[in-house]
Amino acid sequence: FEQAMAALGDVDPWFKTKPVRVSWIKDMYPCACAGDDDFTRTTLQAVSDVQGSTAQAGSMSAWFDAAHIARHLNIPLLGVSAGTSGKPHSADEYVVLDDLHDGAQQVALALHRLLRA
């Protein structure tokens, strides 16, 4: 990966003047969302409307890329998932296609409501 990033200057001259710096993190920091704002309420309502039962915000026991957005850019976020609880990043990770479809509908409905407001 480091070699590929270093070689970008051979492909695009912009990277010769702005080389990519790569650093590695052994452990990632947690992030949290206050959960009492319109963004959270609207998203949870969209999830609830699609799944037909009340959705609640909770903690996630694993790290995911959104931590960068929350910590470095100070942007609130929610993770909406279609995965099977307890299976992420494991050898037997899977997703049920109906759950994936529902998850896509949840995100689409939440975005529709957030963007029209």
PDB file of C-alpha atoms in Angstrom:
ATOM      1  CA  PHE A   1       0.000   0.000   0.000  1.00  0.00           C
ATOM      2  CA  GLU A   2       2.774   2.415   0.925  1.00  0.00           C
ATOM      3  CA  GLN A   3       4.542   1.672  -2.380  1.00  0.00           C
ATOM      4  CA  ALA A   4       1.330   2.256  -4.343  1.00  0.00           C
ATOM      5  CA  MET A   5       0.788   5.610  -2.636  1.00  0.00           C
ATOM      6  CA  ALA A   6       4.413   6.619  -3.234  1.00  0.00           C
ATOM      7  CA  ALA A   7       4.066   5.731  -6.933  1.00  0.00           C
ATOM      8  CA  LEU A   8       1.104   8.079  -7.487  1.00  0.00           C
ATOM      9  CA  GLY A   9       3.508  10.818  -8.588  1.00  0.00           C
ATOM     10  CA  ASP A  10       4.454   8.651 -11.554  1.00  0.00           C
ATOM     11  CA  VAL A  11       0.818   8.626 -12.686  1.00  0.00           C
ATOM     12  CA  ASP A  12      -0.353  12.125 -11.738  1.00  0.00           C
ATOM     13  CA  PRO A  13       2.051  15.088 -11.524  1.00  0.00           C
ATOM     14  CA  TRP A  14      -0.049  16.695  -8.778  1.00  0.00           C
ATOM     15  CA  PHE A  15       1.132  13.993  -6.387  1.00  0.00           C
ATOM     16  CA  LYS A  16       4.758  14.933  -7.051  1.00  0.00           C
ATOM     17  CA  THR A  17       4.077  18.259  -5.330  1.00  0.00           C
ATOM     18  CA  LYS A  18       1.591  16.821  -2.809  1.00  0.00           C
ATOM     19  CA  PRO A  19       2.876  13.341  -1.913  1.00  0.00           C
ATOM     20  CA  VAL A  20       0.621  11.105   0.139  1.00  0.00           C
ATOM     21  CA  ARG A  21       1.751  10.487   3.718  1.00  0.00           C
ATOM     22  CA  VAL A  22       0.791   7.110   5.120  1.00  0.00           C
ATOM     23  CA  SER A  23       0.647   6.416   8.827  1.00  0.00           C
ATOM     24  CA  TRP A  24      -0.573   3.294  10.571  1.00  0.00           C
ATOM     25  CA  ILE A  25      -2.761   3.086  13.671  1.00  0.00           C
ATOM     26  CA  LYS A  26      -2.645  -0.051  15.793  1.00  0.00           C
ATOM     27  CA  ASP A  27      -5.795   0.646  17.770  1.00  0.00           C
ATOM     28  CA  MET A  28      -8.615   2.917  16.724  1.00  0.00           C
ATOM     29  CA  TYR A  29     -10.396   5.372  18.963  1.00  0.00           C
ATOM     30  CA  PRO A  30     -14.091   5.134  19.746  1.00  0.00           C
ATOM     31  CA  CYS A  31     -16.668   7.687  18.735  1.00  0.00           C
ATOM     32  CA  ALA A  32     -20.116   8.556  19.980  1.00  0.00           C
ATOM     33  CA  CYS A  33     -23.125  10.557  18.836  1.00  0.00           C
ATOM     34  CA  ALA A  34     -25.238  12.519  21.304  1.00  0.00           C
ATOM     35  CA  GLY A  35     -28.396  10.915  19.963  1.00  0.00           C
ATOM     36  CA  ASP A  36     -30.771  13.713  20.923  1.00  0.00           C
ATOM     37  CA  ASP A  37     -30.820  15.722  17.707  1.00  0.00           C
ATOM     38  CA  ASP A  38     -33.069  15.909  14.626  1.00  0.00           C
ATOM     39  CA  PHE A  39     -30.588  13.899  12.549  1.00  0.00           C
ATOM     40  CA  THR A  40     -30.749  10.963  14.963  1.00  0.00           C
ATOM     41  CA  ARG A  41     -34.500  11.169  15.520  1.00  0.00           C
ATOM     42  CA  THR A  42     -35.235  11.355  11.781  1.00  0.00           C
ATOM     43  CA  THR A  43     -32.915   8.456  10.974  1.00  0.00           C
ATOM     44  CA  LEU A  44     -34.274   6.251  13.763  1.00  0.00           C
ATOM     45  CA  GLN A  45     -37.840   7.017  12.671  1.00  0.00           C
ATOM     46  CA  ALA A  46     -37.021   6.001   9.090  1.00  0.00           C
ATOM     47  CA  VAL A  47     -35.482   2.743  10.340  1.00  0.00           C
ATOM     48  CA  SER A  48     -38.537   2.135  12.530  1.00  0.00           C
ATOM     49  CA  ASP A  49     -40.950   2.837   9.672  1.00  0.00           C
ATOM     50  CA  VAL A  50     -39.222   0.347   7.362  1.00  0.00           C
ATOM     51  CA  GLN A  51     -38.735  -2.435   9.907  1.00  0.00           C
ATOM     52  CA  GLY A  52     -42.164  -2.018  11.467  1.00  0.00           C
ATOM     53  CA  SER A  53     -40.888  -1.769  15.036  1.00  0.00           C
ATOM     54  CA  THR A  54     -39.211   0.865  17.168  1.00  0.00           C
ATOM     55  CA  ALA A  55     -35.511   1.326  16.427  1.00  0.00           C
ATOM     56  CA  GLN A  56     -33.219   2.543  19.148  1.00  0.00           C
ATOM     57  CA  ALA A  57     -29.699   3.904  18.998  1.00  0.00           C
ATOM     58  CA  GLY A  58     -27.106   1.848  20.781  1.00  0.00           C
ATOM     59  CA  SER A  59     -23.412   1.261  20.945  1.00  0.00           C
ATOM     60  CA  MET A  60     -21.396  -0.800  18.532  1.00  0.00           C
ATOM     61  CA  SER A  61     -18.745  -3.082  19.959  1.00  0.00           C
ATOM     62  CA  ALA A  62     -16.545  -2.887  16.866  1.00  0.00           C
ATOM     63  CA  TRP A  63     -14.767  -0.057  15.103  1.00  0.00           C
ATOM     64  CA  PHE A  64     -15.838   1.181  11.679  1.00  0.00           C
ATOM     65  CA  ASP A  65     -14.533   3.796   9.244  1.00  0.00           C
ATOM     66  CA  ALA A  66     -17.040   6.419  10.313  1.00  0.00           C
ATOM     67  CA  ALA A  67     -14.971   6.972  13.477  1.00  0.00           C
ATOM     68  CA  HIS A  68     -12.619   9.069  11.317  1.00  0.00           C
ATOM     69  CA  ILE A  69     -15.482  11.350  10.288  1.00  0.00           C
ATOM     70  CA  ALA A  70     -16.746  11.743  13.836  1.00  0.00           C
ATOM     71  CA  ARG A  71     -13.373  12.270  15.488  1.00  0.00           C
ATOM     72  CA  HIS A  72     -11.367  14.225  12.915  1.00  0.00           C
ATOM     73  CA  LEU A  73     -14.120  16.281  11.285  1.00  0.00           C
ATOM     74  CA  ASN A  74     -16.459  16.523  14.294  1.00  0.00           C
ATOM     75  CA  ILE A  75     -19.426  15.421  12.178  1.00  0.00           C
ATOM     76  CA  PRO A  76     -22.160  13.463  13.980  1.00  0.00           C
ATOM     77  CA  LEU A  77     -22.932  10.081  12.503  1.00  0.00           C
ATOM     78  CA  LEU A  78     -25.006   6.980  12.870  1.00  0.00           C
ATOM     79  CA  GLY A  79     -24.185   3.530  11.619  1.00  0.00           C
ATOM     80  CA  VAL A  80     -27.159   1.843   9.972  1.00  0.00           C
ATOM     81  CA  SER A  81     -26.447  -1.787   9.281  1.00  0.00           C
ATOM     82  CA  ALA A  82     -27.989  -4.687   7.445  1.00  0.00           C
ATOM     83  CA  GLY A  83     -25.513  -7.200   8.860  1.00  0.00           C
ATOM     84  CA  THR A  84     -26.075  -9.997  11.308  1.00  0.00           C
ATOM     85  CA  SER A  85     -25.310  -9.041  14.895  1.00  0.00           C
ATOM     86  CA  GLY A  86     -22.103 -10.581  16.194  1.00  0.00           C
ATOM     87  CA  LYS A  87     -20.852 -11.531  12.727  1.00  0.00           C
ATOM     88  CA  PRO A  88     -19.062  -8.432  11.320  1.00  0.00           C
ATOM     89  CA  HIS A  89     -15.524  -9.130  10.097  1.00  0.00           C
ATOM     90  CA  SER A  90     -15.691 -12.757  11.165  1.00  0.00           C
ATOM     91  CA  ALA A  91     -15.036 -15.859   9.072  1.00  0.00           C
ATOM     92  CA  ASP A  92     -18.759 -16.581   8.929  1.00  0.00           C
ATOM     93  CA  GLU A  93     -19.949 -13.026   8.242  1.00  0.00           C
ATOM     94  CA  TYR A  94     -23.062 -12.875   6.069  1.00  0.00           C
ATOM     95  CA  VAL A  95     -26.029 -10.689   5.245  1.00  0.00           C
ATOM     96  CA  VAL A  96     -29.548 -11.831   4.437  1.00  0.00           C
ATOM     97  CA  LEU A  97     -30.654 -10.261   1.142  1.00  0.00           C
ATOM     98  CA  ASP A  98     -34.000  -9.144   2.583  1.00  0.00           C
ATOM     99  CA  ASP A  99     -32.080  -7.357   5.365  1.00  0.00           C
ATOM    100  CA  LEU A 100     -29.839  -5.685   2.788  1.00  0.00           C
ATOM    101  CA  HIS A 101     -32.934  -4.521   0.880  1.00  0.00           C
ATOM    102  CA  ASP A 102     -34.524  -3.193   4.095  1.00  0.00           C
ATOM    103  CA  GLY A 103     -31.274  -1.444   5.053  1.00  0.00           C
ATOM    104  CA  ALA A 104     -31.142   0.291   1.676  1.00  0.00           C
ATOM    105  CA  GLN A 105     -34.764   1.426   2.134  1.00  0.00           C
ATOM    106  CA  GLN A 106     -33.969   2.723   5.634  1.00  0.00           C
ATOM    107  CA  VAL A 107     -31.043   4.807   4.387  1.00  0.00           C
ATOM    108  CA  ALA A 108     -33.003   6.081   1.368  1.00  0.00           C
ATOM    109  CA  LEU A 109     -35.990   7.083   3.498  1.00  0.00           C
ATOM    110  CA  ALA A 110     -33.799   8.786   6.094  1.00  0.00           C
ATOM    111  CA  LEU A 111     -31.936  10.741   3.410  1.00  0.00           C
ATOM    112  CA  HIS A 112     -35.191  11.716   1.723  1.00  0.00           C
ATOM    113  CA  ARG A 113     -36.570  13.087   4.980  1.00  0.00           C
ATOM    114  CA  LEU A 114     -33.327  14.816   5.993  1.00  0.00           C
ATOM    115  CA  LEU A 115     -32.721  16.432   2.623  1.00  0.00           C
ATOM    116  CA  ARG A 116     -36.243  17.742   2.077  1.00  0.00           C
ATOM    117  CA  ALA A 117     -36.356  19.441   5.472  1.00  0.00           C
TER     118      ALA A 117
END
